mmCIF file of C-alpha atoms in Angstrom:
data_model
loop_
_atom_site.group_PDB
_atom_site.id
_atom_site.type_symbol
_atom_site.label_atom_id
_atom_site.label_comp_id
_atom_site.label_asym_id
_atom_site.label_seq_id
_atom_site.Cartn_x
_atom_site.Cartn_y
_atom_site.Cartn_z
ATOM 1 C CA MET D 185 125.242 115.517 116.959
ATOM 2 C CA ASP D 186 128.986 115.496 117.258
ATOM 3 C CA TYR D 187 129.270 113.116 119.946
ATOM 4 C CA ASN D 188 132.121 111.373 118.113
ATOM 5 C CA ALA D 189 134.223 114.400 118.548
ATOM 6 C CA THR D 190 133.701 114.601 122.455
ATOM 7 C CA THR D 191 130.762 114.066 125.120
ATOM 8 C CA PRO D 192 129.599 115.851 127.945
ATOM 9 C CA LEU D 193 130.402 114.628 131.494
ATOM 10 C CA ASP D 194 127.643 112.221 132.774
ATOM 11 C CA PRO D 195 125.991 113.657 136.043
ATOM 12 C CA GLU D 196 127.548 110.875 138.154
ATOM 13 C CA VAL D 197 130.991 111.487 136.661
ATOM 14 C CA ILE D 198 130.717 115.132 137.707
ATOM 15 C CA ARG D 199 129.848 114.067 141.211
ATOM 16 C CA ALA D 200 132.822 111.708 141.340
ATOM 17 C CA VAL D 201 135.367 114.466 140.290
ATOM 18 C CA THR D 202 133.772 117.061 142.565
ATOM 19 C CA GLU D 203 133.997 114.767 145.484
ATOM 20 C CA ALA D 204 137.819 113.887 144.838
ATOM 21 C CA MET D 205 138.599 117.375 144.514
ATOM 22 C CA ARG D 206 136.914 118.166 147.953
ATOM 23 C CA ASP D 207 137.915 114.797 149.705
ATOM 24 C CA ALA D 208 140.981 113.347 148.167
ATOM 25 C CA TRP D 209 143.306 116.304 147.594
ATOM 26 C CA GLY D 210 146.253 114.729 149.287
ATOM 27 C CA ASN D 211 149.280 113.410 147.411
ATOM 28 C CA PRO D 212 148.695 109.688 146.398
ATOM 29 C CA SER D 213 152.332 108.817 147.291
ATOM 30 C CA SER D 214 152.064 110.266 150.891
ATOM 31 C CA PRO D 215 151.776 107.705 153.606
ATOM 32 C CA TYR D 216 149.104 109.768 155.705
ATOM 33 C CA PRO D 217 145.541 109.483 155.433
ATOM 34 C CA ALA D 218 144.774 112.364 152.746
ATOM 35 C CA GLY D 219 146.999 110.922 150.659
ATOM 36 C CA GLN D 220 146.106 107.328 151.165
ATOM 37 C CA LYS D 221 142.571 108.158 150.231
ATOM 38 C CA ALA D 222 143.590 109.561 146.916
ATOM 39 C CA LYS D 223 145.534 106.198 146.273
ATOM 40 C CA ASP D 224 142.414 104.092 147.226
ATOM 41 C CA ILE D 225 140.440 106.115 144.706
ATOM 42 C CA ILE D 226 142.882 105.720 141.959
ATOM 43 C CA GLY D 227 143.160 102.092 142.712
ATOM 44 C CA ALA D 228 139.518 101.899 142.429
ATOM 45 C CA ALA D 229 139.336 103.567 139.253
ATOM 46 C CA ARG D 230 142.133 101.220 137.876
ATOM 47 C CA GLU D 231 139.823 98.426 138.630
ATOM 48 C CA SER D 232 136.776 99.754 136.830
ATOM 49 C CA LEU D 233 138.717 100.523 133.658
ATOM 50 C CA ALA D 234 140.118 96.830 133.778
ATOM 51 C CA LYS D 235 136.838 95.587 134.186
ATOM 52 C CA MET D 236 135.363 97.828 131.088
ATOM 53 C CA VAL D 237 137.929 96.007 128.917
ATOM 54 C CA GLY D 238 137.902 92.808 130.490
ATOM 55 C CA GLY D 239 141.791 93.162 131.425
ATOM 56 C CA SER D 240 143.762 92.759 134.521
ATOM 57 C CA THR D 241 143.856 95.661 136.982
ATOM 58 C CA GLN D 242 147.717 95.783 137.072
ATOM 59 C CA ASP D 243 147.776 96.088 133.170
ATOM 60 C CA ILE D 244 146.233 99.654 133.276
ATOM 61 C CA VAL D 245 148.340 102.785 133.113
ATOM 62 C CA PHE D 246 146.918 106.119 133.318
ATOM 63 C CA THR D 247 148.054 108.784 130.796
ATOM 64 C CA SER D 248 146.943 112.485 129.919
ATOM 65 C CA GLY D 249 144.708 111.111 127.133
ATOM 66 C CA GLY D 250 144.602 109.145 123.714
ATOM 67 C CA THR D 251 147.249 110.960 121.978
ATOM 68 C CA GLU D 252 149.673 110.283 124.571
ATOM 69 C CA ALA D 253 148.878 106.636 124.949
ATOM 70 C CA ASN D 254 149.440 106.049 121.117
ATOM 71 C CA ASN D 255 152.761 107.758 121.214
ATOM 72 C CA LEU D 256 153.557 105.803 124.140
ATOM 73 C CA VAL D 257 153.002 102.398 122.584
ATOM 74 C CA ILE D 258 154.541 103.560 119.355
ATOM 75 C CA HIS D 259 157.802 104.918 120.778
ATOM 76 C CA SER D 260 157.932 102.088 123.470
ATOM 77 C CA VAL D 261 157.987 99.109 120.931
ATOM 78 C CA VAL D 262 160.498 100.956 118.452
ATOM 79 C CA ARG D 263 162.852 101.296 121.625
ATOM 80 C CA HIS D 264 162.419 97.911 122.680
ATOM 81 C CA PHE D 265 163.121 96.613 118.975
ATOM 82 C CA HIS D 266 166.401 98.593 119.185
ATOM 83 C CA LYS D 267 167.399 97.213 122.823
ATOM 84 C CA SER D 268 166.459 93.696 121.820
ATOM 85 C CA ASP D 269 168.715 94.007 118.567
ATOM 86 C CA ALA D 270 171.422 95.460 120.644
ATOM 87 C CA SER D 271 171.424 92.767 123.182
ATOM 88 C CA LYS D 272 171.765 89.959 120.738
ATOM 89 C CA GLY D 273 174.972 91.680 119.652
ATOM 90 C CA GLY D 274 175.925 89.275 117.168
ATOM 91 C CA THR D 275 176.090 86.348 119.573
ATOM 92 C CA ALA D 276 173.786 84.283 117.703
ATOM 93 C CA LYS D 277 175.485 81.404 115.199
ATOM 94 C CA HIS D 278 172.712 82.273 112.777
ATOM 95 C CA PRO D 279 171.912 86.134 112.675
ATOM 96 C CA SER D 280 168.155 86.896 112.671
ATOM 97 C CA PRO D 281 166.885 88.037 109.206
ATOM 98 C CA ALA D 282 165.828 91.265 111.117
ATOM 99 C CA GLU D 283 169.252 92.079 112.503
ATOM 100 C CA GLY D 284 170.348 95.316 111.247
ATOM 101 C CA ALA D 285 167.276 96.503 109.858
ATOM 102 C CA LYS D 286 165.030 99.616 110.987
ATOM 103 C CA PRO D 287 161.939 98.531 113.012
ATOM 104 C CA HIS D 288 159.147 98.257 110.879
ATOM 105 C CA ILE D 289 155.534 98.940 111.569
ATOM 106 C CA VAL D 290 152.235 98.331 109.909
ATOM 107 C CA THR D 291 149.103 100.539 110.310
ATOM 108 C CA CYS D 292 146.275 101.390 107.929
ATOM 109 C CA THR D 293 145.264 104.603 105.877
ATOM 110 C CA VAL D 294 142.309 105.797 107.966
ATOM 111 C CA GLU D 295 143.934 106.095 111.406
ATOM 112 C CA HIS D 296 143.877 109.161 113.792
ATOM 113 C CA ASP D 297 146.466 111.568 113.598
ATOM 114 C CA SER D 298 147.754 110.592 117.068
ATOM 115 C CA ILE D 299 148.816 107.356 115.122
ATOM 116 C CA ARG D 300 149.657 108.591 111.666
ATOM 117 C CA LEU D 301 151.760 111.561 112.666
ATOM 118 C CA PRO D 302 154.132 110.177 114.969
ATOM 119 C CA LEU D 303 154.518 107.157 112.444
ATOM 120 C CA GLU D 304 155.215 109.610 109.665
ATOM 121 C CA HIS D 305 157.722 111.580 111.790
ATOM 122 C CA MET D 306 159.471 108.509 112.607
ATOM 123 C CA VAL D 307 160.036 107.953 108.849
ATOM 124 C CA GLY D 308 161.124 111.447 108.134
ATOM 125 C CA GLU D 309 163.873 110.986 111.086
ATOM 126 C CA GLN D 310 164.803 107.730 109.595
ATOM 127 C CA VAL D 311 164.032 106.110 112.948
ATOM 128 C CA ALA D 312 161.555 103.391 111.450
ATOM 129 C CA GLU D 313 159.756 102.102 108.479
ATOM 130 C CA VAL D 314 156.050 102.217 108.099
ATOM 131 C CA THR D 315 153.544 100.653 105.806
ATOM 132 C CA PHE D 316 150.228 102.372 105.522
ATOM 133 C CA VAL D 317 148.021 99.455 104.154
ATOM 134 C CA PRO D 318 144.748 100.955 102.464
ATOM 135 C CA VAL D 319 141.347 99.979 103.616
ATOM 136 C CA SER D 320 139.050 97.914 101.292
ATOM 137 C CA LYS D 321 136.740 100.090 99.318
ATOM 138 C CA VAL D 322 134.087 97.204 99.525
ATOM 139 C CA SER D 323 134.101 97.027 103.475
ATOM 140 C CA GLY D 324 135.823 100.217 104.543
ATOM 141 C CA GLN D 325 137.934 97.936 106.834
ATOM 142 C CA ALA D 326 141.878 97.000 106.964
ATOM 143 C CA GLU D 327 141.754 93.471 105.739
ATOM 144 C CA ALA D 328 143.516 90.951 107.663
ATOM 145 C CA ASP D 329 144.911 89.518 104.495
ATOM 146 C CA ASP D 330 146.459 92.892 103.525
ATOM 147 C CA ILE D 331 147.800 93.545 107.224
ATOM 148 C CA LEU D 332 149.611 90.146 107.446
ATOM 149 C CA ALA D 333 150.936 90.524 103.623
ATOM 150 C CA ALA D 334 152.705 93.983 104.670
ATOM 151 C CA ILE D 335 154.498 92.169 107.648
ATOM 152 C CA ARG D 336 158.316 91.854 107.191
ATOM 153 C CA PRO D 337 161.089 90.265 109.063
ATOM 154 C CA ALA D 338 161.703 93.652 111.150
ATOM 155 C CA THR D 339 158.026 94.213 111.806
ATOM 156 C CA CYS D 340 157.523 94.827 115.463
ATOM 157 C CA LEU D 341 153.976 96.364 115.872
ATOM 158 C CA VAL D 342 150.757 96.194 114.151
ATOM 159 C CA THR D 343 148.430 99.130 115.036
ATOM 160 C CA VAL D 344 144.935 99.320 113.717
ATOM 161 C CA MET D 345 142.080 101.189 115.345
ATOM 162 C CA LEU D 346 138.915 99.392 116.801
ATOM 163 C CA ALA D 347 136.362 101.825 115.009
ATOM 164 C CA ASN D 348 136.853 104.595 112.793
ATOM 165 C CA ASN D 349 135.781 108.008 113.936
ATOM 166 C CA GLU D 350 134.510 109.207 110.650
ATOM 167 C CA THR D 351 132.404 106.248 109.077
ATOM 168 C CA GLY D 352 132.022 104.191 112.234
ATOM 169 C CA VAL D 353 133.466 101.058 110.703
ATOM 170 C CA VAL D 354 134.333 98.471 112.868
ATOM 171 C CA MET D 355 137.814 96.639 112.086
ATOM 172 C CA PRO D 356 138.238 93.028 112.176
ATOM 173 C CA ILE D 357 141.005 93.224 115.140
ATOM 174 C CA PRO D 358 140.219 89.685 116.291
ATOM 175 C CA GLU D 359 140.862 88.067 112.988
ATOM 176 C CA ILE D 360 143.969 90.235 112.571
ATOM 177 C CA SER D 361 145.336 89.172 116.190
ATOM 178 C CA ARG D 362 144.705 85.443 115.580
ATOM 179 C CA ARG D 363 146.751 85.634 112.366
ATOM 180 C CA VAL D 364 149.363 87.604 114.021
ATOM 181 C CA ARG D 365 149.693 85.209 116.994
ATOM 182 C CA ALA D 366 149.783 82.413 114.276
ATOM 183 C CA LEU D 367 152.640 83.863 112.493
ATOM 184 C CA ASN D 368 154.397 84.656 115.644
ATOM 185 C CA GLN D 369 155.034 81.038 116.220
ATOM 186 C CA GLU D 370 156.466 80.614 112.822
ATOM 187 C CA ARG D 371 158.792 83.772 113.577
ATOM 188 C CA ALA D 372 159.768 82.550 116.882
ATOM 189 C CA ALA D 373 161.259 79.431 115.181
ATOM 190 C CA SER D 374 163.013 81.648 112.759
ATOM 191 C CA GLY D 375 164.531 83.759 115.382
ATOM 192 C CA LEU D 376 162.458 86.747 114.475
ATOM 193 C CA PRO D 377 160.882 89.346 116.979
ATOM 194 C CA ALA D 378 157.328 88.939 117.792
ATOM 195 C CA VAL D 379 154.951 91.255 116.217
ATOM 196 C CA LEU D 380 152.929 93.371 119.048
ATOM 197 C CA LEU D 381 149.475 94.264 118.259
ATOM 198 C CA HIS D 382 147.728 97.641 119.487
ATOM 199 C CA THR D 383 144.245 98.954 118.690
ATOM 200 C CA ASP D 384 142.973 102.773 119.358
ATOM 201 C CA ALA D 385 139.639 102.098 120.932
ATOM 202 C CA ALA D 386 138.775 105.614 121.517
ATOM 203 C CA GLN D 387 135.429 105.483 119.584
ATOM 204 C CA ALA D 388 134.355 102.153 120.247
ATOM 205 C CA LEU D 389 134.265 102.369 124.313
ATOM 206 C CA GLY D 390 130.750 103.186 125.406
ATOM 207 C CA LYS D 391 129.259 102.255 121.993
ATOM 208 C CA ARG D 392 130.050 98.552 121.909
ATOM 209 C CA ARG D 393 131.152 95.803 124.073
ATOM 210 C CA VAL D 394 135.267 95.906 124.341
ATOM 211 C CA ASP D 395 136.980 93.024 125.535
ATOM 212 C CA VAL D 396 140.919 92.665 125.207
ATOM 213 C CA GLU D 397 140.516 88.736 125.498
ATOM 214 C CA ASP D 398 138.180 88.608 122.586
ATOM 215 C CA LEU D 399 140.448 91.065 120.723
ATOM 216 C CA GLY D 400 143.407 89.442 121.398
ATOM 217 C CA VAL D 401 145.841 92.793 121.543
ATOM 218 C CA ASP D 402 148.574 93.478 123.448
ATOM 219 C CA PHE D 403 147.969 97.185 123.930
ATOM 220 C CA LEU D 404 144.656 99.025 123.777
ATOM 221 C CA THR D 405 144.044 102.798 124.099
ATOM 222 C CA ILE D 406 141.322 104.310 126.191
ATOM 223 C CA VAL D 407 140.143 107.792 125.791
ATOM 224 C CA GLY D 408 137.678 109.311 128.645
ATOM 225 C CA HIS D 409 135.972 112.201 127.015
ATOM 226 C CA LYS D 410 134.474 109.542 124.093
ATOM 227 C CA PHE D 411 132.465 107.661 127.044
ATOM 228 C CA TYR D 412 131.233 110.870 128.979
ATOM 229 C CA GLY D 413 134.386 111.006 130.988
ATOM 230 C CA PRO D 414 136.983 113.605 131.758
ATOM 231 C CA ARG D 415 139.754 114.454 129.192
ATOM 232 C CA ILE D 416 142.428 111.949 130.202
ATOM 233 C CA GLY D 417 143.090 108.534 129.220
ATOM 234 C CA ALA D 418 144.715 105.250 129.831
ATOM 235 C CA LEU D 419 146.433 102.231 128.301
ATOM 236 C CA TYR D 420 145.964 98.691 128.597
ATOM 237 C CA VAL D 421 149.166 96.444 128.438
ATOM 238 C CA ARG D 422 148.705 92.784 128.211
ATOM 239 C CA GLY D 423 151.290 91.448 131.159
ATOM 240 C CA LEU D 424 152.625 95.021 131.643
ATOM 241 C CA GLY D 425 156.355 94.864 131.660
ATOM 242 C CA GLU D 426 156.806 91.095 131.921
ATOM 243 C CA GLN D 427 154.747 89.638 128.656
ATOM 244 C CA THR D 428 154.485 93.066 126.716
ATOM 245 C CA PRO D 429 157.178 95.579 127.209
ATOM 246 C CA LEU D 430 156.607 99.380 127.856
ATOM 247 C CA HIS D 431 159.161 101.968 127.908
ATOM 248 C CA PRO D 432 158.369 105.421 129.324
ATOM 249 C CA MET D 433 158.676 108.555 127.354
ATOM 250 C CA LEU D 434 158.746 110.498 130.819
ATOM 251 C CA PHE D 435 160.920 110.276 133.729
ATOM 252 C CA GLY D 436 160.228 111.466 137.281
ATOM 253 C CA GLY D 437 158.799 110.377 140.646
ATOM 254 C CA GLY D 438 158.220 106.765 139.829
ATOM 255 C CA GLN D 439 154.428 106.948 139.455
ATOM 256 C CA GLU D 440 152.351 104.376 137.699
ATOM 257 C CA ARG D 441 155.384 102.002 138.522
ATOM 258 C CA SER D 442 157.512 104.468 136.492
ATOM 259 C CA PHE D 443 155.767 103.395 133.271
ATOM 260 C CA ARG D 444 154.357 107.175 133.488
ATOM 261 C CA PRO D 445 155.735 109.103 136.167
ATOM 262 C CA GLY D 446 153.997 112.383 137.232
ATOM 263 C CA THR D 447 151.772 112.942 140.382
ATOM 264 C CA GLU D 448 148.324 111.555 139.429
ATOM 265 C CA ASN D 449 145.397 113.591 138.615
ATOM 266 C CA THR D 450 143.251 112.173 141.264
ATOM 267 C CA PRO D 451 139.852 114.208 140.392
ATOM 268 C CA MET D 452 140.240 113.168 136.911
ATOM 269 C CA ILE D 453 141.110 109.759 137.443
ATOM 270 C CA ALA D 454 138.019 109.253 139.874
ATOM 271 C CA GLY D 455 135.644 110.522 137.016
ATOM 272 C CA LEU D 456 137.443 108.211 134.334
ATOM 273 C CA GLY D 457 136.735 105.461 136.699
ATOM 274 C CA LYS D 458 133.177 106.367 137.161
ATOM 275 C CA ALA D 459 132.638 106.784 133.635
ATOM 276 C CA ALA D 460 134.250 103.434 132.921
ATOM 277 C CA GLU D 461 131.776 102.114 135.697
ATOM 278 C CA LEU D 462 128.860 103.288 133.857
ATOM 279 C CA VAL D 463 129.916 101.689 130.398
ATOM 280 C CA THR D 464 130.113 98.250 132.163
ATOM 281 C CA GLU D 465 126.729 98.546 133.619
ATOM 282 C CA ASN D 466 124.818 100.092 130.845
ATOM 283 C CA CYS D 467 126.689 99.456 127.404
ATOM 284 C CA GLU D 468 123.970 97.445 125.775
ATOM 285 C CA ALA D 469 121.548 100.099 126.736
ATOM 286 C CA TYR D 470 123.464 102.644 125.395
ATOM 287 C CA ALA D 471 124.053 101.066 122.391
ATOM 288 C CA ALA D 472 120.575 100.346 121.670
ATOM 289 C CA HIS D 473 119.065 103.510 122.175
ATOM 290 C CA MET D 474 121.972 105.239 119.743
ATOM 291 C CA ARG D 475 121.311 102.524 117.091
ATOM 292 C CA ASP D 476 117.671 103.245 117.243
ATOM 293 C CA VAL D 477 117.882 107.182 116.930
ATOM 294 C CA ARG D 478 120.583 106.674 114.477
ATOM 295 C CA ASP D 479 118.989 104.419 112.428
ATOM 296 C CA TYR D 480 115.629 106.733 112.446
ATOM 297 C CA LEU D 481 117.870 109.662 111.440
ATOM 298 C CA GLU D 482 118.886 107.757 108.256
ATOM 299 C CA GLU D 483 115.306 106.662 107.615
ATOM 300 C CA ARG D 484 114.290 110.360 107.929
ATOM 301 C CA LEU D 485 116.783 111.832 105.664
ATOM 302 C CA ALA D 486 115.966 109.152 103.008
ATOM 303 C CA ALA D 487 112.325 109.878 103.406
ATOM 304 C CA GLU D 488 112.623 113.820 103.427
ATOM 305 C CA PHE D 489 115.383 114.038 100.571
ATOM 306 C CA GLY D 490 114.816 110.936 98.379
ATOM 307 C CA GLU D 491 117.625 108.452 98.143
ATOM 308 C CA LYS D 492 119.025 109.891 94.703
ATOM 309 C CA LYS D 493 119.758 113.275 96.923
ATOM 310 C CA ILE D 494 121.353 111.260 99.629
ATOM 311 C CA HIS D 495 124.635 109.082 99.565
ATOM 312 C CA LEU D 496 125.456 107.282 102.795
ATOM 313 C CA ASN D 497 129.139 106.960 103.151
ATOM 314 C CA SER D 498 129.367 105.044 106.188
ATOM 315 C CA GLN D 499 127.156 101.826 105.080
ATOM 316 C CA PHE D 500 129.585 98.980 103.911
ATOM 317 C CA PRO D 501 128.230 95.669 102.894
ATOM 318 C CA GLY D 502 129.133 93.000 105.423
ATOM 319 C CA ALA D 503 131.029 95.671 107.718
ATOM 320 C CA GLU D 504 129.919 96.250 111.294
ATOM 321 C CA ARG D 505 129.485 99.739 112.228
ATOM 322 C CA LEU D 506 129.376 101.957 115.600
ATOM 323 C CA PRO D 507 125.460 102.229 116.435
ATOM 324 C CA ASN D 508 125.690 106.058 116.737
ATOM 325 C CA THR D 509 127.449 107.255 113.459
ATOM 326 C CA CYS D 510 125.937 108.413 110.242
ATOM 327 C CA ASN D 511 128.154 109.884 107.438
ATOM 328 C CA PHE D 512 126.411 111.032 104.431
ATOM 329 C CA SER D 513 126.550 113.640 101.748
ATOM 330 C CA PHE D 514 124.300 115.658 99.731
ATOM 331 C CA ARG D 515 124.591 115.432 96.125
ATOM 332 C CA GLY D 516 124.760 118.619 94.340
ATOM 333 C CA PRO D 517 128.132 120.948 93.481
ATOM 334 C CA GLN D 518 126.875 123.488 95.886
ATOM 335 C CA LEU D 519 125.994 121.304 98.722
ATOM 336 C CA GLN D 520 129.478 121.141 100.356
ATOM 337 C CA GLY D 521 129.413 119.884 103.894
ATOM 338 C CA ARG D 522 130.772 123.236 105.604
ATOM 339 C CA VAL D 523 128.246 125.255 103.601
ATOM 340 C CA VAL D 524 125.369 123.270 104.554
ATOM 341 C CA LEU D 525 126.386 123.567 108.107
ATOM 342 C CA ALA D 526 126.816 127.209 107.982
ATOM 343 C CA GLN D 527 123.256 127.598 106.812
ATOM 344 C CA CYS D 528 121.915 125.391 109.601
ATOM 345 C CA ARG D 529 120.395 127.074 112.798
ATOM 346 C CA MET D 530 120.299 124.545 115.223
ATOM 347 C CA LEU D 531 122.322 121.537 114.171
ATOM 348 C CA LEU D 532 125.903 120.961 115.605
ATOM 349 C CA ALA D 533 127.914 118.673 113.566
ATOM 350 C CA SER D 534 131.213 118.246 111.817
ATOM 351 C CA VAL D 535 132.287 117.191 108.421
ATOM 352 C CA GLY D 536 134.725 114.704 109.604
ATOM 353 C CA ALA D 537 137.147 114.247 112.496
ATOM 354 C CA ALA D 538 137.327 117.628 114.889
ATOM 355 C CA CYS D 539 140.797 117.516 114.670
ATOM 356 C CA HIS D 540 140.498 118.301 110.905
ATOM 357 C CA SER D 541 138.340 121.201 111.298
ATOM 358 C CA ASP D 542 140.844 123.583 109.760
ATOM 359 C CA HIS D 543 141.437 121.646 106.698
ATOM 360 C CA GLY D 544 139.382 124.043 104.430
ATOM 361 C CA ASP D 545 136.968 122.412 101.805
ATOM 362 C CA ARG D 546 139.524 119.532 101.172
ATOM 363 C CA PRO D 547 137.360 116.107 101.176
ATOM 364 C CA SER D 548 138.235 113.731 104.376
ATOM 365 C CA PRO D 549 141.144 111.527 103.471
ATOM 366 C CA VAL D 550 139.354 108.874 105.192
ATOM 367 C CA LEU D 551 136.531 108.870 102.937
ATOM 368 C CA LEU D 552 138.755 109.220 99.955
ATOM 369 C CA SER D 553 140.591 106.137 101.474
ATOM 370 C CA CYS D 554 137.039 104.251 101.715
ATOM 371 C CA GLY D 555 136.654 104.711 97.751
ATOM 372 C CA ILE D 556 134.072 107.658 98.485
ATOM 373 C CA PRO D 557 134.255 109.987 94.991
ATOM 374 C CA PHE D 558 135.724 113.438 95.487
ATOM 375 C CA ASP D 559 132.743 115.129 94.816
ATOM 376 C CA VAL D 560 130.659 113.160 97.288
ATOM 377 C CA ALA D 561 133.418 113.121 99.875
ATOM 378 C CA ARG D 562 133.648 116.739 99.734
ATOM 379 C CA ASN D 563 130.025 117.184 100.709
ATOM 380 C CA ALA D 564 130.183 114.846 103.730
ATOM 381 C CA LEU D 565 128.654 115.516 107.043
ATOM 382 C CA ARG D 566 129.251 113.395 109.963
ATOM 383 C CA LEU D 567 126.376 113.089 112.473
ATOM 384 C CA SER D 568 126.983 111.186 115.722
ATOM 385 C CA VAL D 569 124.201 110.637 118.241
ATOM 386 C CA GLY D 570 124.755 110.331 121.945
ATOM 387 C CA ARG D 571 123.071 108.632 124.863
ATOM 388 C CA SER D 572 120.359 111.442 125.115
ATOM 389 C CA THR D 573 119.529 112.005 121.650
ATOM 390 C CA THR D 574 115.928 111.830 121.020
ATOM 391 C CA ARG D 575 113.832 111.247 117.724
ATOM 392 C CA ALA D 576 112.252 114.445 118.292
ATOM 393 C CA GLU D 577 115.504 116.169 117.832
ATOM 394 C CA VAL D 578 116.103 114.350 114.781
ATOM 395 C CA ASP D 579 112.924 115.787 113.345
ATOM 396 C CA LEU D 580 114.300 119.095 114.090
ATOM 397 C CA VAL D 581 117.779 118.345 112.593
ATOM 398 C CA VAL D 582 116.300 117.012 109.315
ATOM 399 C CA GLN D 583 114.047 120.072 109.155
ATOM 400 C CA ASP D 584 117.031 122.095 109.691
ATOM 401 C CA LEU D 585 118.822 120.624 106.955
ATOM 402 C CA LYS D 586 115.929 120.832 104.476
ATOM 403 C CA GLN D 587 115.817 124.616 104.917
ATOM 404 C CA ALA D 588 119.450 124.933 104.596
ATOM 405 C CA VAL D 589 119.541 122.635 101.330
ATOM 406 C CA GLY D 590 116.711 124.540 100.220
ATOM 407 C CA TRP D 591 118.279 127.889 100.553
ATOM 408 C CA LEU D 592 121.460 126.866 98.873
ATOM 409 C CA GLU D 593 119.697 125.279 95.959
ATOM 410 C CA GLY D 594 117.638 128.584 95.793
ATOM 411 C CA GLN D 595 120.588 130.712 95.546
ATOM 412 C CA ALA D 596 122.269 128.731 92.845
ATOM 413 C CA ARG D 597 119.459 128.897 90.685
ATOM 414 C CA SER D 598 118.935 132.670 91.180
#
């Protein structure tokens, strides 16, 4: 029950990868048939990804994964800010209020490390300034009012995840984008740069409908291994290179229209395309099944342990949540999440983000940001169900947890 960390490859994805390894081994840049076959497979995968997110085929760039895609957006927008500032070169009669300022980025306090760490690095290198907007302790969301209030004349990017990987809370991206677009009209009249909007959709894809038109974003990060695809990714860029700038971090043979050069990984791209195709065809069914199993899990936890023993960390009034995510804590000083998991015989889960698994007994910063008390956050467990998780497995997990909790409480009394 750790499908937010990663997912297995769908059998159809394995088949697509295997066939491409066998039949499409040619270099996609080569003109002869073996190369053209690989090129065609890449083109079909690009089309499938675009369809999954409701965008245009030419606006998809393949990357090694979500971390690269997120870094590419951040570095690209900062570079574009500097280039735009330099190109004005004091020719304007009335200098822009942003002229000479460092590029400024707005994000929130519950972002993935692949957003937080590059931003902190830029601040440390004095390359950019960043505002980390706290999420609401009522909704668990980055509120649009707070995001807009953080925007300055030199702001060039707002980056807010679509859904949080620990709580499952879905952020109000459509509202934020509407407000940013309206603000951009005012900024244009004042000679200020447009604020671009990025969302990391890693956790949302495959669990809810994702449409770039509804979201109104300029950039959207796609991560294959979160929706039963391979461990590569892609980046959606609205009007790539024309409407929305993208500056490469790598330079090489010109692949991906030079936005992300390097000989394409045809088999993994084929698998990513197949995974996207499956999401487009079955997303509603996937979500309905996961919601049913997740809700049953929470019902069984409440029934077995009682509501006084369980604190549900991911239920915020009025906030939408991913259909598969349950974050909860057992109450009790001896029931820290890691300790409980260590006593479980069958349950495979985590206490938060998998990439924080070496953080010892420190509570999740995400839960603390959401207003979860320290002692409760320290005891957190994140259970995330998948497409094949059953109610029978939930029953086994609850019994496993009951045994673990009973043993730990017995040890504390003895």
